Coordinates of C-alpha atoms in Angstrom, one line a residue:
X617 CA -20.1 -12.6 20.3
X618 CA -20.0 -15.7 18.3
X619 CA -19.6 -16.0 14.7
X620 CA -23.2 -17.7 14.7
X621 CA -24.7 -14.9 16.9
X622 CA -23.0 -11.9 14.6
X623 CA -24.8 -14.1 11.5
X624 CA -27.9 -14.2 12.9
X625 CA -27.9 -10.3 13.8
X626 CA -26.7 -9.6 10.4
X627 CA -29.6 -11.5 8.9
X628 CA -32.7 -10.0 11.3
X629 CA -31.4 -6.6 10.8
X630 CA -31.8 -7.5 6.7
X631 CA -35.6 -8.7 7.3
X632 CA -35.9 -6.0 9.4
X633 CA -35.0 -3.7 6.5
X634 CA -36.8 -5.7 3.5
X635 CA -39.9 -5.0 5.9
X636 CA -39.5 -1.7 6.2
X637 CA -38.8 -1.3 2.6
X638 CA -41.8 -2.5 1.8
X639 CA -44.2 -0.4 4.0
X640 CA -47.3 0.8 3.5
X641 CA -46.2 4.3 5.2
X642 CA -44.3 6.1 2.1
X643 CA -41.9 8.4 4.7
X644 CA -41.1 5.4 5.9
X645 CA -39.9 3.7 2.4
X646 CA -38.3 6.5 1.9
X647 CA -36.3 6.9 4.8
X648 CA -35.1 3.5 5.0
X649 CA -34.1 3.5 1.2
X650 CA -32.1 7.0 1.6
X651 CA -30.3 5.3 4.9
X652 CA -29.6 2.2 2.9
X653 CA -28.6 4.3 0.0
X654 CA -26.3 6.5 2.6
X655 CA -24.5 3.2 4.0
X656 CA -24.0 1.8 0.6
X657 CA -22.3 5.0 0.1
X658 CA -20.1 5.0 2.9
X659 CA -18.8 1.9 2.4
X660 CA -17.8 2.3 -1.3
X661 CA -16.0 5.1 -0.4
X662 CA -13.9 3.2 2.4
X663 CA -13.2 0.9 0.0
X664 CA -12.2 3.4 -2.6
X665 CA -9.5 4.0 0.2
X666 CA -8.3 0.6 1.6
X667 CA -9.2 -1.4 -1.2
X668 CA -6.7 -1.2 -4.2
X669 CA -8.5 -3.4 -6.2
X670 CA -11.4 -1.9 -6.1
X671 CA -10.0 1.3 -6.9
X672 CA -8.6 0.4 -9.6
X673 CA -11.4 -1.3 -11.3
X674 CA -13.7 1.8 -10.3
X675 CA -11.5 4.0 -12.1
X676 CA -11.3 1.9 -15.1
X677 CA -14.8 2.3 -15.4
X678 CA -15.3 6.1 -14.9
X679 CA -12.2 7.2 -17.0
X680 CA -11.9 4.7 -19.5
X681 CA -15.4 2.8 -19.8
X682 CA -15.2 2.4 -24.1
X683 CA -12.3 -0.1 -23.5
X684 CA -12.8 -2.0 -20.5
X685 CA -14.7 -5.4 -20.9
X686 CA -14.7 -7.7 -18.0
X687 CA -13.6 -6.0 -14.9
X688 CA -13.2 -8.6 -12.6
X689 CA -9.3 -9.3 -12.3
X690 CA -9.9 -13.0 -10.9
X691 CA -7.5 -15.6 -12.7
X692 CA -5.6 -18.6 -11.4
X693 CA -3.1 -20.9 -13.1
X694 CA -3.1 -23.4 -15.8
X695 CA -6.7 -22.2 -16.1
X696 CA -7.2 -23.9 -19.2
X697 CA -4.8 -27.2 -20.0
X698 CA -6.9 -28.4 -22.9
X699 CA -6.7 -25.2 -25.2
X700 CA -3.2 -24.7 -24.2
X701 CA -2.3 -28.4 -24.8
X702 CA -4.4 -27.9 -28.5
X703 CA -2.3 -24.8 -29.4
X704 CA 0.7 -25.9 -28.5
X705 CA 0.0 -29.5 -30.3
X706 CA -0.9 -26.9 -33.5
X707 CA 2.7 -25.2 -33.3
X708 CA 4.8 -28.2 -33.3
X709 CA 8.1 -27.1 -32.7
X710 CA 8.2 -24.0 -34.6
X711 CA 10.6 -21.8 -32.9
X712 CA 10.2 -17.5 -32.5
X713 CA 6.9 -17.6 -31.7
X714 CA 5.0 -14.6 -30.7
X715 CA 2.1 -15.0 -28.4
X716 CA -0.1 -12.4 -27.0
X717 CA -2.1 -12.4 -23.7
X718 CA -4.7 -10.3 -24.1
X719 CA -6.5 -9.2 -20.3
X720 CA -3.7 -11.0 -18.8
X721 CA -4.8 -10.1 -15.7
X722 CA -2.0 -10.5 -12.9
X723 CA 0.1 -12.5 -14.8
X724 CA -0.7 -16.3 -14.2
X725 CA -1.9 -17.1 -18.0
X726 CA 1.0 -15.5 -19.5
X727 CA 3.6 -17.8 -16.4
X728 CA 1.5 -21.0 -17.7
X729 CA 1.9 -19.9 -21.3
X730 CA 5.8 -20.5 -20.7
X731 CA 5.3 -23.5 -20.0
X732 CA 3.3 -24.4 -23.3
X733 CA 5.4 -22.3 -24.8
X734 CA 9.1 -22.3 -23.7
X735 CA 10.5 -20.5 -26.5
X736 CA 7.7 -17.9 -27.4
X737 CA 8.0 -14.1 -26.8
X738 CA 5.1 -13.5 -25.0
X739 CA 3.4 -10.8 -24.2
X740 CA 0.7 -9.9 -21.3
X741 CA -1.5 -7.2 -21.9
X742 CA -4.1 -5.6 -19.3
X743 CA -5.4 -2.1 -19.1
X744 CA -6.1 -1.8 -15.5
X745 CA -2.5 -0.6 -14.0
X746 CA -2.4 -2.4 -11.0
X747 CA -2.6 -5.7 -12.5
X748 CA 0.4 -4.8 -14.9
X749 CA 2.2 -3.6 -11.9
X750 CA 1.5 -6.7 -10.2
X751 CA 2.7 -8.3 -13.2
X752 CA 6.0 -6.2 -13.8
X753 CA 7.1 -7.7 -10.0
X754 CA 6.8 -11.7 -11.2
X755 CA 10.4 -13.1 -11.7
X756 CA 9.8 -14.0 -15.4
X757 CA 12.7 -14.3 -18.2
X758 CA 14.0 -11.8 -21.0
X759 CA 10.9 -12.8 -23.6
X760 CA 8.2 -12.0 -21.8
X761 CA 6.8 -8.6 -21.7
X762 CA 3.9 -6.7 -19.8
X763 CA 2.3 -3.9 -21.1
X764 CA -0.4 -1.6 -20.4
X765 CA -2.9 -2.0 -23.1
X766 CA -3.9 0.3 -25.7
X767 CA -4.0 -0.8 -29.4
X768 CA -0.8 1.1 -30.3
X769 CA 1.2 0.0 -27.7
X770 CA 0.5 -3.9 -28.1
X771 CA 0.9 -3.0 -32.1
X772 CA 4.5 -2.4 -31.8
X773 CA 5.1 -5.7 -30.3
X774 CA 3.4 -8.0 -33.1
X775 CA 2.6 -9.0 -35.1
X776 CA 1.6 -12.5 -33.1
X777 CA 2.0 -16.2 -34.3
X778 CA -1.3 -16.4 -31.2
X779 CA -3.2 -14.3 -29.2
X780 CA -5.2 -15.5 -26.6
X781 CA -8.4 -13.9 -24.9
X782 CA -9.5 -15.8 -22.3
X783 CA -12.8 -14.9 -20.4
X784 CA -12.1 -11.3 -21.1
X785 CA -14.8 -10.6 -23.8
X786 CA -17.9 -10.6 -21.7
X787 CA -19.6 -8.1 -18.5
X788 CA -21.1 -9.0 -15.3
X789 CA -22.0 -12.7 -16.6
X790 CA -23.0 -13.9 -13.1
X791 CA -25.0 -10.9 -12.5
X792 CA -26.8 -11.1 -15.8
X793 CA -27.5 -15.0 -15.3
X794 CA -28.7 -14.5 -11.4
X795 CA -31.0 -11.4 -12.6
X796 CA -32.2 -12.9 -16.3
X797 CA -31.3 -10.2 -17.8
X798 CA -32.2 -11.0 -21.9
X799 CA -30.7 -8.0 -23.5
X800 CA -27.3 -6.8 -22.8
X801 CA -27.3 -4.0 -25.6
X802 CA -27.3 -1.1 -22.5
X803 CA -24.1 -3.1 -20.5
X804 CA -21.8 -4.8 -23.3
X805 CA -23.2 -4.3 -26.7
X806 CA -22.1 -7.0 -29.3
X807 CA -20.6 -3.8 -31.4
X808 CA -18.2 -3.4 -28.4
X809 CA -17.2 -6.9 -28.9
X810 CA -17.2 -7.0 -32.2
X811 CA -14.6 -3.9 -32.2
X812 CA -12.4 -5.7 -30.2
X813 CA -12.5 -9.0 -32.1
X814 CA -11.3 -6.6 -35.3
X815 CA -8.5 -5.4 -33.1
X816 CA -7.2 -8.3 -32.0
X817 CA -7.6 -9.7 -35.9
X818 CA -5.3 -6.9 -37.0
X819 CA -2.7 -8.1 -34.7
X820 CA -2.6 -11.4 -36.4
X821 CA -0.3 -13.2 -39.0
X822 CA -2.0 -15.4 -41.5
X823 CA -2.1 -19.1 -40.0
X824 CA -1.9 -17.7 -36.4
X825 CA -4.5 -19.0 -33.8
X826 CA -6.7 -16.7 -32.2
X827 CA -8.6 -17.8 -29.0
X828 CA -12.0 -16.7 -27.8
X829 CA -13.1 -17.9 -25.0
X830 CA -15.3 -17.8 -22.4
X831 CA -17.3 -15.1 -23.7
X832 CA -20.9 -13.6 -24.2
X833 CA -20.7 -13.1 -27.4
X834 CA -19.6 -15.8 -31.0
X835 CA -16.9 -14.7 -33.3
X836 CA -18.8 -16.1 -35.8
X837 CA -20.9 -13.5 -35.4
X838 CA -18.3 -11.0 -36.8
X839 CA -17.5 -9.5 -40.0
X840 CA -14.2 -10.9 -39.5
X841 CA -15.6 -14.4 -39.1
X842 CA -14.4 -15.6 -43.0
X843 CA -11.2 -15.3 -42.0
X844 CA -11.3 -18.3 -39.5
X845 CA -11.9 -21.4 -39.1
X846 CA -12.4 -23.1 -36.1
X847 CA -9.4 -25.8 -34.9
X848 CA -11.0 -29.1 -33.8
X849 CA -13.8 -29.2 -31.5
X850 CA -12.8 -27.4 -28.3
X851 CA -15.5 -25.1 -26.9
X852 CA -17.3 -23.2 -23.6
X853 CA -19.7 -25.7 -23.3
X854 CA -18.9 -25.4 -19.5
X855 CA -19.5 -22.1 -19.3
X856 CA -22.7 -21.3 -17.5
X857 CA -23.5 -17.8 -17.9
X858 CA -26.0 -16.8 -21.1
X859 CA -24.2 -16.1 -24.5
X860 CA -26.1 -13.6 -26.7
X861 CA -26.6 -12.3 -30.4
X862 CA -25.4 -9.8 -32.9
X863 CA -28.4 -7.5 -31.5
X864 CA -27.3 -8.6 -27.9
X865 CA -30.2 -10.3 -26.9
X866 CA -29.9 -13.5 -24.9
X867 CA -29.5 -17.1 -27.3
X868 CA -32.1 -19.6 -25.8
X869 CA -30.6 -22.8 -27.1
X870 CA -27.2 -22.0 -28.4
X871 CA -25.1 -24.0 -30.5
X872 CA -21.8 -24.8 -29.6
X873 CA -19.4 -22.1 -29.5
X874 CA -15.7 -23.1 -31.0
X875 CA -13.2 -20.9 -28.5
X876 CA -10.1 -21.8 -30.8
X877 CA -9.5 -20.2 -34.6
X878 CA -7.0 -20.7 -37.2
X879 CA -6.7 -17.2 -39.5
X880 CA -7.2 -19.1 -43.0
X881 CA -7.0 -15.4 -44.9
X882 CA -6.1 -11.9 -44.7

């Protein structure tokens, strides 16, 4: 069978569904959402199996749900040249620096941080365990450090000259864009950022840069946010997905939304 000719099965046997979905006869309806329910089903537990991935994100969110913020492990290299070029510039050559990756996924932000940053001591954190494991395998030098994260753990590492959150703060952004969702409170509640932003303000020094970005959610909207003041103009104004208020309910026009922070006070 062709590629073309599986497609096309594929998609009649959907309409064929959507149809019976929708009948008129409510056994019917029934039936065809229990089977579809059934299949789903079946399939998430193959994957619980063969997937890894998968696994480990699903467990994340069962065992450990009041820490976990984006779930999606996705990340690529020298993801964002601009803020790492603007925090770099903002260092000069101060030597000793101490850098946190916070969410640092698999490992590529904290390989392109070295390279912003030869000197630094940086260190990658991530709570889901296979990406750390994934991590601990990269060939990477004597001052860089992974470790699974929990707020006492990355405490006895810091404090940090820079810590950097990088589309970490935020849940399900494409999802909540495709369905126009206008409240989040129920799937990541600004109180659950906010909590985080505290955190990650504990485990700076005075004069350190702490960068936000690519999130749902402003630090300016924090009771931390008179501490900091934003370093030049660089922002998400590409990012596409909705960004939402202190009551977590969707900004129409929003203004834009600094990612990088210098901590002015204590």
């Amino acid at each position: 069978m062709s590629t073309k000719g599986g497609i096309q099965i594929i998609g009649a046997a959907k309409q064929t569904i959507r149809e019976y979905k929708s009948s008129k006869n409510p056994f019917i309806r029934c039936s065809v959402s229990s089977l579809v329910f059934c299949w789903n089903a079946l399939l998430n537990l193959k994957r619980l199996f063969v997937d890894t991935e998968f696994r480990s994100v699903l467990l994340l969110q069962i065992f450990n749900s009041k820490n976990v913020h984006q779930t999606t492990p996705l990340t690529y290299m020298d993801r964002y040249p601009k803020i790492f070029s603007a925090c770099s510039d903002y260092f000069g050559d101060k030597k000793d620096l101490k850098i946190l990756s916070f969410g640092c996924s698999t490992g590529e932000e904290v390989l392109t941080l070295r390279k912003y940053f030869p000197s630094a001591h940086i260190v990658g954190a991530d709570i889901n365990k296979r990406s750390i494991a994934i991590c601990r395998r990269l060939p990477v030098d004597e001052k860089i450090t992974f470790v699974h994260s929990s707020d006492s753990e990355i405490q006895k590492h810091g404090p940090f000259d820079a810590v950097f959150c990088m589309a970490v703060l935020q849940r399900k952004p494409h999802y909540i864009a495709a369905k126009g969702i206008s409240s989040i409170k129920k799937i990541y509640p600004f109180e659950k950022f906010e909590k985080q932003i505290i955190e990650l303000d504990g485990l700076l020094k005075k004069q350190g840069i702490l960068t936000v970005h690519f999130t749902q959610y402003s630090l300016r909207d924090t009771s931390v946010a008179f501490k900091y003041e934003a370093l030049g103009n660089y922002n998400q104004n590409d990012y596409r997905s909705p960004v939402f208020d202190r009551n977590s309910q969707i900004v129409k026009n929003p203004s834009l939304q600094n990612s990088i922070f210098i901590k002015s006070r204590k």
